[in-house]
Amino acid sequence: EPPCLAISHFFITLIYFISLLIFPFSTIHIKRIIAYVAFCVWLVSFNIILSRFIHVVACISTLVHFMAE
C-alpha cells in the first residue's frame, strides 16, 4: 500500500475514534441547549399570558370601580 494511502487511512481512523469520543458528549449538550431554549420560549409565552391576564383584571377592576360610583 502506498504511503499516502496509509497516512490517509490513519487519519480517517483517528477522526473516527475522536468523533466516537466527542459525539455522545456533543449530543448531550445539544439536548440541554434545546431544552433550555424551549424553557425560555415557554417562560416568555407564560409571561405574555400573565401580563395579558393582569391587564384584563385591571381593566375589569377599573370598570367595576367606575360603575359603582
PDB file of N, CA, C and O in Angstrom:
ATOM      1  N   GLU A   1       0.855  -1.174   0.000  1.00  0.00           N
ATOM      2  CA  GLU A   1       0.000   0.000   0.000  1.00  0.00           C
ATOM      3  C   GLU A   1       0.904   1.240   0.000  1.00  0.00           C
ATOM      4  O   GLU A   1       1.849   1.325   0.778  1.00  0.00           O
ATOM      5  N   PRO A   2       0.608   2.214  -0.850  1.00  0.00           N
ATOM      6  CA  PRO A   2       1.432   3.432  -0.905  1.00  0.00           C
ATOM      7  C   PRO A   2       1.372   4.203   0.414  1.00  0.00           C
ATOM      8  O   PRO A   2       0.391   4.140   1.135  1.00  0.00           O
ATOM      9  N   PRO A   3       2.441   4.939   0.723  1.00  0.00           N
ATOM     10  CA  PRO A   3       2.494   5.669   1.998  1.00  0.00           C
ATOM     11  C   PRO A   3       1.370   6.689   2.160  1.00  0.00           C
ATOM     12  O   PRO A   3       0.862   6.887   3.255  1.00  0.00           O
ATOM     13  N   CYS A   4       0.974   7.332   1.063  1.00  0.00           N
ATOM     14  CA  CYS A   4      -0.072   8.357   1.197  1.00  0.00           C
ATOM     15  C   CYS A   4      -1.403   7.722   1.577  1.00  0.00           C
ATOM     16  O   CYS A   4      -2.184   8.304   2.338  1.00  0.00           O
ATOM     17  N   LEU A   5      -1.692   6.517   1.096  1.00  0.00           N
ATOM     18  CA  LEU A   5      -2.930   5.835   1.481  1.00  0.00           C
ATOM     19  C   LEU A   5      -2.880   5.381   2.933  1.00  0.00           C
ATOM     20  O   LEU A   5      -3.887   5.411   3.638  1.00  0.00           O
ATOM     21  N   ALA A   6      -1.698   4.970   3.388  1.00  0.00           N
ATOM     22  CA  ALA A   6      -1.548   4.554   4.789  1.00  0.00           C
ATOM     23  C   ALA A   6      -1.772   5.738   5.722  1.00  0.00           C
ATOM     24  O   ALA A   6      -2.424   5.619   6.758  1.00  0.00           O
ATOM     25  N   ILE A   7      -1.246   6.888   5.334  1.00  0.00           N
ATOM     26  CA  ILE A   7      -1.419   8.097   6.153  1.00  0.00           C
ATOM     27  C   ILE A   7      -2.884   8.525   6.157  1.00  0.00           C
ATOM     28  O   ILE A   7      -3.446   8.844   7.213  1.00  0.00           O
ATOM     29  N   SER A   8      -3.526   8.507   4.994  1.00  0.00           N
ATOM     30  CA  SER A   8      -4.926   8.921   4.947  1.00  0.00           C
ATOM     31  C   SER A   8      -5.802   7.936   5.717  1.00  0.00           C
ATOM     32  O   SER A   8      -6.748   8.334   6.390  1.00  0.00           O
ATOM     33  N   HIS A   9      -5.473   6.653   5.642  1.00  0.00           N
ATOM     34  CA  HIS A   9      -6.220   5.651   6.402  1.00  0.00           C
ATOM     35  C   HIS A   9      -6.041   5.890   7.907  1.00  0.00           C
ATOM     36  O   HIS A   9      -6.986   5.762   8.684  1.00  0.00           O
ATOM     37  N   PHE A  10      -4.813   6.237   8.299  1.00  0.00           N
ATOM     38  CA  PHE A  10      -4.551   6.542   9.713  1.00  0.00           C
ATOM     39  C   PHE A  10      -5.384   7.734  10.170  1.00  0.00           C
ATOM     40  O   PHE A  10      -5.992   7.699  11.242  1.00  0.00           O
ATOM     41  N   PHE A  11      -5.420   8.802   9.367  1.00  0.00           N
ATOM     42  CA  PHE A  11      -6.180   9.990   9.748  1.00  0.00           C
ATOM     43  C   PHE A  11      -7.679   9.721   9.768  1.00  0.00           C
ATOM     44  O   PHE A  11      -8.395  10.215  10.644  1.00  0.00           O
ATOM     45  N   ILE A  12      -8.162   8.927   8.835  1.00  0.00           N
ATOM     46  CA  ILE A  12      -9.589   8.582   8.830  1.00  0.00           C
ATOM     47  C   ILE A  12      -9.939   7.783  10.080  1.00  0.00           C
ATOM     48  O   ILE A  12     -10.953   8.041  10.738  1.00  0.00           O
ATOM     49  N   THR A  13      -9.078   6.845  10.442  1.00  0.00           N
ATOM     50  CA  THR A  13      -9.309   6.059  11.659  1.00  0.00           C
ATOM     51  C   THR A  13      -9.230   6.945  12.894  1.00  0.00           C
ATOM     52  O   THR A  13     -10.052   6.826  13.805  1.00  0.00           O
ATOM     53  N   LEU A  14      -8.271   7.844  12.933  1.00  0.00           N
ATOM     54  CA  LEU A  14      -8.128   8.765  14.057  1.00  0.00           C
ATOM     55  C   LEU A  14      -9.348   9.660  14.191  1.00  0.00           C
ATOM     56  O   LEU A  14      -9.885   9.836  15.295  1.00  0.00           O
ATOM     57  N   ILE A  15      -9.817  10.219  13.088  1.00  0.00           N
ATOM     58  CA  ILE A  15     -11.007  11.079  13.115  1.00  0.00           C
ATOM     59  C   ILE A  15     -12.225  10.282  13.557  1.00  0.00           C
ATOM     60  O   ILE A  15     -13.068  10.776  14.313  1.00  0.00           O
ATOM     61  N   TYR A  16     -12.314   9.033  13.119  1.00  0.00           N
ATOM     62  CA  TYR A  16     -13.438   8.187  13.512  1.00  0.00           C
ATOM     63  C   TYR A  16     -13.446   7.978  15.025  1.00  0.00           C
ATOM     64  O   TYR A  16     -14.484   8.128  15.676  1.00  0.00           O
ATOM     65  N   PHE A  17     -12.309   7.652  15.611  1.00  0.00           N
ATOM     66  CA  PHE A  17     -12.258   7.423  17.052  1.00  0.00           C
ATOM     67  C   PHE A  17     -12.478   8.714  17.842  1.00  0.00           C
ATOM     68  O   PHE A  17     -13.123   8.702  18.886  1.00  0.00           O
ATOM     69  N   ILE A  18     -11.970   9.813  17.355  1.00  0.00           N
ATOM     70  CA  ILE A  18     -12.211  11.094  18.025  1.00  0.00           C
ATOM     71  C   ILE A  18     -13.687  11.456  17.976  1.00  0.00           C
ATOM     72  O   ILE A  18     -14.269  11.924  18.959  1.00  0.00           O
ATOM     73  N   SER A  19     -14.323  11.204  16.837  1.00  0.00           N
ATOM     74  CA  SER A  19     -15.754  11.507  16.731  1.00  0.00           C
ATOM     75  C   SER A  19     -16.571  10.612  17.654  1.00  0.00           C
ATOM     76  O   SER A  19     -17.592  11.029  18.185  1.00  0.00           O
ATOM     77  N   LEU A  20     -16.129   9.365  17.853  1.00  0.00           N
ATOM     78  CA  LEU A  20     -16.828   8.490  18.796  1.00  0.00           C
ATOM     79  C   LEU A  20     -16.713   9.010  20.219  1.00  0.00           C
ATOM     80  O   LEU A  20     -17.633   8.836  21.029  1.00  0.00           O
ATOM     81  N   LEU A  21     -15.599   9.639  20.541  1.00  0.00           N
ATOM     82  CA  LEU A  21     -15.425  10.187  21.881  1.00  0.00           C
ATOM     83  C   LEU A  21     -16.194  11.492  22.071  1.00  0.00           C
ATOM     84  O   LEU A  21     -16.758  11.743  23.129  1.00  0.00           O
ATOM     85  N   ILE A  22     -16.211  12.336  21.048  1.00  0.00           N
ATOM     86  CA  ILE A  22     -16.817  13.662  21.170  1.00  0.00           C
ATOM     87  C   ILE A  22     -18.327  13.634  20.928  1.00  0.00           C
ATOM     88  O   ILE A  22     -19.084  14.330  21.586  1.00  0.00           O
ATOM     89  N   PHE A  23     -18.778  12.795  20.003  1.00  0.00           N
ATOM     90  CA  PHE A  23     -20.180  12.843  19.577  1.00  0.00           C
ATOM     91  C   PHE A  23     -21.178  12.618  20.708  1.00  0.00           C
ATOM     92  O   PHE A  23     -22.139  13.377  20.822  1.00  0.00           O
ATOM     93  N   PRO A  24     -21.009  11.611  21.593  1.00  0.00           N
ATOM     94  CA  PRO A  24     -22.010  11.453  22.661  1.00  0.00           C
ATOM     95  C   PRO A  24     -22.099  12.671  23.569  1.00  0.00           C
ATOM     96  O   PRO A  24     -23.190  13.057  23.984  1.00  0.00           O
ATOM     97  N   PHE A  25     -20.964  13.298  23.859  1.00  0.00           N
ATOM     98  CA  PHE A  25     -20.987  14.480  24.710  1.00  0.00           C
ATOM     99  C   PHE A  25     -21.641  15.656  23.990  1.00  0.00           C
ATOM    100  O   PHE A  25     -22.372  16.435  24.607  1.00  0.00           O
ATOM    101  N   SER A  26     -21.401  15.772  22.703  1.00  0.00           N
ATOM    102  CA  SER A  26     -21.994  16.883  21.977  1.00  0.00           C
ATOM    103  C   SER A  26     -23.507  16.725  21.860  1.00  0.00           C
ATOM    104  O   SER A  26     -24.241  17.702  21.926  1.00  0.00           O
ATOM    105  N   THR A  27     -24.000  15.486  21.725  1.00  0.00           N
ATOM    106  CA  THR A  27     -25.448  15.306  21.660  1.00  0.00           C
ATOM    107  C   THR A  27     -26.091  15.624  22.996  1.00  0.00           C
ATOM    108  O   THR A  27     -27.187  16.163  23.034  1.00  0.00           O
ATOM    109  N   ILE A  28     -25.404  15.300  24.085  1.00  0.00           N
ATOM    110  CA  ILE A  28     -25.939  15.648  25.403  1.00  0.00           C
ATOM    111  C   ILE A  28     -26.026  17.164  25.534  1.00  0.00           C
ATOM    112  O   ILE A  28     -27.032  17.699  26.003  1.00  0.00           O
ATOM    113  N   HIS A  29     -24.994  17.874  25.106  1.00  0.00           N
ATOM    114  CA  HIS A  29     -25.006  19.326  25.191  1.00  0.00           C
ATOM    115  C   HIS A  29     -26.066  19.915  24.280  1.00  0.00           C
ATOM    116  O   HIS A  29     -26.740  20.879  24.651  1.00  0.00           O
ATOM    117  N   ILE A  30     -26.230  19.362  23.093  1.00  0.00           N
ATOM    118  CA  ILE A  30     -27.244  19.864  22.175  1.00  0.00           C
ATOM    119  C   ILE A  30     -28.637  19.662  22.768  1.00  0.00           C
ATOM    120  O   ILE A  30     -29.489  20.555  22.697  1.00  0.00           O
ATOM    121  N   LYS A  31     -28.876  18.518  23.387  1.00  0.00           N
ATOM    122  CA  LYS A  31     -30.174  18.265  24.024  1.00  0.00           C
ATOM    123  C   LYS A  31     -30.425  19.240  25.158  1.00  0.00           C
ATOM    124  O   LYS A  31     -31.543  19.725  25.336  1.00  0.00           O
ATOM    125  N   ARG A  32     -29.392  19.539  25.929  1.00  0.00           N
ATOM    126  CA  ARG A  32     -29.551  20.507  27.025  1.00  0.00           C
ATOM    127  C   ARG A  32     -29.814  21.908  26.487  1.00  0.00           C
ATOM    128  O   ARG A  32     -30.627  22.651  27.039  1.00  0.00           O
ATOM    129  N   ILE A  33     -29.135  22.273  25.414  1.00  0.00           N
ATOM    130  CA  ILE A  33     -29.352  23.590  24.822  1.00  0.00           C
ATOM    131  C   ILE A  33     -30.770  23.691  24.273  1.00  0.00           C
ATOM    132  O   ILE A  33     -31.456  24.705  24.467  1.00  0.00           O
ATOM    133  N   ILE A  34     -31.240  22.640  23.600  1.00  0.00           N
ATOM    134  CA  ILE A  34     -32.609  22.642  23.074  1.00  0.00           C
ATOM    135  C   ILE A  34     -33.613  22.726  24.211  1.00  0.00           C
ATOM    136  O   ILE A  34     -34.608  23.470  24.131  1.00  0.00           O
ATOM    137  N   ALA A  35     -33.386  21.998  25.294  1.00  0.00           N
ATOM    138  CA  ALA A  35     -34.285  22.063  26.446  1.00  0.00           C
ATOM    139  C   ALA A  35     -34.276  23.454  27.066  1.00  0.00           C
ATOM    140  O   ALA A  35     -35.328  23.975  27.456  1.00  0.00           O
ATOM    141  N   TYR A  36     -33.113  24.078  27.154  1.00  0.00           N
ATOM    142  CA  TYR A  36     -33.012  25.423  27.711  1.00  0.00           C
ATOM    143  C   TYR A  36     -33.742  26.435  26.837  1.00  0.00           C
ATOM    144  O   TYR A  36     -34.471  27.295  27.342  1.00  0.00           O
ATOM    145  N   VAL A  37     -33.579  26.334  25.522  1.00  0.00           N
ATOM    146  CA  VAL A  37     -34.266  27.253  24.608  1.00  0.00           C
ATOM    147  C   VAL A  37     -35.771  27.041  24.682  1.00  0.00           C
ATOM    148  O   VAL A  37     -36.541  28.008  24.705  1.00  0.00           O
ATOM    149  N   ALA A  38     -36.208  25.782  24.751  1.00  0.00           N
ATOM    150  CA  ALA A  38     -37.640  25.501  24.869  1.00  0.00           C
ATOM    151  C   ALA A  38     -38.190  26.072  26.171  1.00  0.00           C
ATOM    152  O   ALA A  38     -39.302  26.638  26.191  1.00  0.00           O
ATOM    153  N   PHE A  39     -37.436  25.954  27.260  1.00  0.00           N
ATOM    154  CA  PHE A  39     -37.877  26.529  28.534  1.00  0.00           C
ATOM    155  C   PHE A  39     -37.963  28.047  28.445  1.00  0.00           C
ATOM    156  O   PHE A  39     -38.922  28.642  28.959  1.00  0.00           O
ATOM    157  N   CYS A  40     -36.996  28.679  27.797  1.00  0.00           N
ATOM    158  CA  CYS A  40     -37.026  30.138  27.659  1.00  0.00           C
ATOM    159  C   CYS A  40     -38.219  30.588  26.824  1.00  0.00           C
ATOM    160  O   CYS A  40     -38.876  31.584  27.153  1.00  0.00           O
ATOM    161  N   VAL A  41     -38.522  29.852  25.760  1.00  0.00           N
ATOM    162  CA  VAL A  41     -39.686  30.190  24.935  1.00  0.00           C
ATOM    163  C   VAL A  41     -40.957  30.031  25.753  1.00  0.00           C
ATOM    164  O   VAL A  41     -41.858  30.877  25.704  1.00  0.00           O
ATOM    165  N   TRP A  42     -41.049  28.950  26.529  1.00  0.00           N
ATOM    166  CA  TRP A  42     -42.217  28.746  27.386  1.00  0.00           C
ATOM    167  C   TRP A  42     -42.333  29.867  28.417  1.00  0.00           C
ATOM    168  O   TRP A  42     -43.427  30.374  28.674  1.00  0.00           O
ATOM    169  N   LEU A  43     -41.219  30.269  28.998  1.00  0.00           N
ATOM    170  CA  LEU A  43     -41.230  31.321  30.016  1.00  0.00           C
ATOM    171  C   LEU A  43     -41.688  32.651  29.429  1.00  0.00           C
ATOM    172  O   LEU A  43     -42.481  33.371  30.052  1.00  0.00           O
ATOM    173  N   VAL A  44     -41.228  32.974  28.240  1.00  0.00           N
ATOM    174  CA  VAL A  44     -41.647  34.230  27.591  1.00  0.00           C
ATOM    175  C   VAL A  44     -43.137  34.181  27.267  1.00  0.00           C
ATOM    176  O   VAL A  44     -43.866  35.145  27.513  1.00  0.00           O
ATOM    177  N   SER A  45     -43.628  33.060  26.741  1.00  0.00           N
ATOM    178  CA  SER A  45     -45.050  32.968  26.415  1.00  0.00           C
ATOM    179  C   SER A  45     -45.900  33.005  27.683  1.00  0.00           C
ATOM    180  O   SER A  45     -46.972  33.616  27.703  1.00  0.00           O
ATOM    181  N   PHE A  46     -45.434  32.366  28.745  1.00  0.00           N
ATOM    182  CA  PHE A  46     -46.153  32.431  30.016  1.00  0.00           C
ATOM    183  C   PHE A  46     -46.184  33.857  30.547  1.00  0.00           C
ATOM    184  O   PHE A  46     -47.206  34.314  31.084  1.00  0.00           O
ATOM    185  N   ASN A  47     -45.091  34.577  30.388  1.00  0.00           N
ATOM    186  CA  ASN A  47     -45.014  35.962  30.827  1.00  0.00           C
ATOM    187  C   ASN A  47     -46.001  36.829  30.045  1.00  0.00           C
ATOM    188  O   ASN A  47     -46.658  37.711  30.613  1.00  0.00           O
ATOM    189  N   ILE A  48     -46.120  36.593  28.740  1.00  0.00           N
ATOM    190  CA  ILE A  48     -47.069  37.354  27.919  1.00  0.00           C
ATOM    191  C   ILE A  48     -48.497  37.060  28.348  1.00  0.00           C
ATOM    192  O   ILE A  48     -49.314  37.988  28.509  1.00  0.00           O
ATOM    193  N   ILE A  49     -48.813  35.786  28.563  1.00  0.00           N
ATOM    194  CA  ILE A  49     -50.164  35.412  29.001  1.00  0.00           C
ATOM    195  C   ILE A  49     -50.475  36.024  30.363  1.00  0.00           C
ATOM    196  O   ILE A  49     -51.570  36.550  30.588  1.00  0.00           O
ATOM    197  N   LEU A  50     -49.514  35.978  31.271  1.00  0.00           N
ATOM    198  CA  LEU A  50     -49.716  36.543  32.605  1.00  0.00           C
ATOM    199  C   LEU A  50     -49.922  38.055  32.543  1.00  0.00           C
ATOM    200  O   LEU A  50     -50.795  38.595  33.231  1.00  0.00           O
ATOM    201  N   SER A  51     -49.152  38.735  31.710  1.00  0.00           N
ATOM    202  CA  SER A  51     -49.325  40.188  31.609  1.00  0.00           C
ATOM    203  C   SER A  51     -50.668  40.544  30.983  1.00  0.00           C
ATOM    204  O   SER A  51     -51.298  41.527  31.381  1.00  0.00           O
ATOM    205  N   ARG A  52     -51.149  39.752  30.027  1.00  0.00           N
ATOM    206  CA  ARG A  52     -52.477  39.996  29.461  1.00  0.00           C
ATOM    207  C   ARG A  52     -53.555  39.770  30.512  1.00  0.00           C
ATOM    208  O   ARG A  52     -54.531  40.524  30.587  1.00  0.00           O
ATOM    209  N   PHE A  53     -53.395  38.728  31.326  1.00  0.00           N
ATOM    210  CA  PHE A  53     -54.357  38.454  32.393  1.00  0.00           C
ATOM    211  C   PHE A  53     -54.390  39.604  33.391  1.00  0.00           C
ATOM    212  O   PHE A  53     -55.474  40.049  33.808  1.00  0.00           O
ATOM    213  N   ILE A  54     -53.238  40.099  33.788  1.00  0.00           N
ATOM    214  CA  ILE A  54     -53.183  41.235  34.723  1.00  0.00           C
ATOM    215  C   ILE A  54     -53.822  42.463  34.087  1.00  0.00           C
ATOM    216  O   ILE A  54     -54.545  43.212  34.756  1.00  0.00           O
ATOM    217  N   HIS A  55     -53.605  42.670  32.804  1.00  0.00           N
ATOM    218  CA  HIS A  55     -54.201  43.811  32.103  1.00  0.00           C
ATOM    219  C   HIS A  55     -55.719  43.686  32.094  1.00  0.00           C
ATOM    220  O   HIS A  55     -56.429  44.674  32.349  1.00  0.00           O
ATOM    221  N   VAL A  56     -56.245  42.513  31.821  1.00  0.00           N
ATOM    222  CA  VAL A  56     -57.697  42.304  31.807  1.00  0.00           C
ATOM    223  C   VAL A  56     -58.277  42.507  33.198  1.00  0.00           C
ATOM    224  O   VAL A  56     -59.322  43.147  33.359  1.00  0.00           O
ATOM    225  N   VAL A  57     -57.620  41.980  34.218  1.00  0.00           N
ATOM    226  CA  VAL A  57     -58.096  42.151  35.591  1.00  0.00           C
ATOM    227  C   VAL A  57     -58.091  43.625  35.974  1.00  0.00           C
ATOM    228  O   VAL A  57     -59.039  44.121  36.599  1.00  0.00           O
ATOM    229  N   ALA A  58     -57.065  44.349  35.580  1.00  0.00           N
ATOM    230  CA  ALA A  58     -57.003  45.779  35.897  1.00  0.00           C
ATOM    231  C   ALA A  58     -58.110  46.540  35.170  1.00  0.00           C
ATOM    232  O   ALA A  58     -58.735  47.434  35.757  1.00  0.00           O
ATOM    233  N   CYS A  59     -58.381  46.192  33.923  1.00  0.00           N
ATOM    234  CA  CYS A  59     -59.457  46.864  33.185  1.00  0.00           C
ATOM    235  C   CYS A  59     -60.816  46.577  33.806  1.00  0.00           C
ATOM    236  O   CYS A  59     -61.642  47.481  33.949  1.00  0.00           O
ATOM    237  N   ILE A  60     -61.054  45.326  34.163  1.00  0.00           N
ATOM    238  CA  ILE A  60     -62.339  44.964  34.785  1.00  0.00           C
ATOM    239  C   ILE A  60     -62.469  45.641  36.141  1.00  0.00           C
ATOM    240  O   ILE A  60     -63.542  46.146  36.491  1.00  0.00           O
ATOM    241  N   SER A  61     -61.397  45.683  36.894  1.00  0.00           N
ATOM    242  CA  SER A  61     -61.416  46.323  38.206  1.00  0.00           C
ATOM    243  C   SER A  61     -61.730  47.806  38.066  1.00  0.00           C
ATOM    244  O   SER A  61     -62.532  48.372  38.825  1.00  0.00           O
ATOM    245  N   THR A  62     -61.105  48.461  37.084  1.00  0.00           N
ATOM    246  CA  THR A  62     -61.372  49.880  36.858  1.00  0.00           C
ATOM    247  C   THR A  62     -62.809  50.099  36.405  1.00  0.00           C
ATOM    248  O   THR A  62     -63.482  51.042  36.858  1.00  0.00           O
ATOM    249  N   LEU A  63     -63.306  49.241  35.542  1.00  0.00           N
ATOM    250  CA  LEU A  63     -64.673  49.352  35.054  1.00  0.00           C
ATOM    251  C   LEU A  63     -65.668  49.171  36.191  1.00  0.00           C
ATOM    252  O   LEU A  63     -66.631  49.940  36.313  1.00  0.00           O
ATOM    253  N   VAL A  64     -65.452  48.193  37.046  1.00  0.00           N
ATOM    254  CA  VAL A  64     -66.335  47.965  38.189  1.00  0.00           C
ATOM    255  C   VAL A  64     -66.274  49.139  39.145  1.00  0.00           C
ATOM    256  O   VAL A  64     -67.306  49.568  39.695  1.00  0.00           O
ATOM    257  N   HIS A  65     -65.097  49.690  39.336  1.00  0.00           N
ATOM    258  CA  HIS A  65     -64.939  50.840  40.241  1.00  0.00           C
ATOM    259  C   HIS A  65     -65.735  52.039  39.729  1.00  0.00           C
ATOM    260  O   HIS A  65     -66.408  52.722  40.511  1.00  0.00           O
ATOM    261  N   PHE A  66     -65.653  52.326  38.422  1.00  0.00           N
ATOM    262  CA  PHE A  66     -66.383  53.461  37.873  1.00  0.00           C
ATOM    263  C   PHE A  66     -67.880  53.200  37.803  1.00  0.00           C
ATOM    264  O   PHE A  66     -68.685  54.134  37.905  1.00  0.00           O
ATOM    265  N   MET A  67     -68.305  51.963  37.640  1.00  0.00           N
ATOM    266  CA  MET A  67     -69.734  51.651  37.610  1.00  0.00           C
ATOM    267  C   MET A  67     -70.343  51.750  39.004  1.00  0.00           C
ATOM    268  O   MET A  67     -71.520  52.073  39.143  1.00  0.00           O
ATOM    269  N   ALA A  68     -69.550  51.518  40.048  1.00  0.00           N
ATOM    270  CA  ALA A  68     -70.047  51.585  41.420  1.00  0.00           C
ATOM    271  C   ALA A  68     -70.249  53.024  41.853  1.00  0.00           C
ATOM    272  O   ALA A  68     -71.070  53.309  42.716  1.00  0.00           O
ATOM    273  N   GLU A  69     -69.548  53.947  41.264  1.00  0.00           N
ATOM    274  CA  GLU A  69     -69.683  55.355  41.681  1.00  0.00           C
ATOM    275  C   GLU A  69     -70.795  56.018  40.998  1.00  0.00           C
ATOM    276  O   GLU A  69     -71.653  56.070  40.494  1.00  0.00           O
TER     277      GLU A  69
END
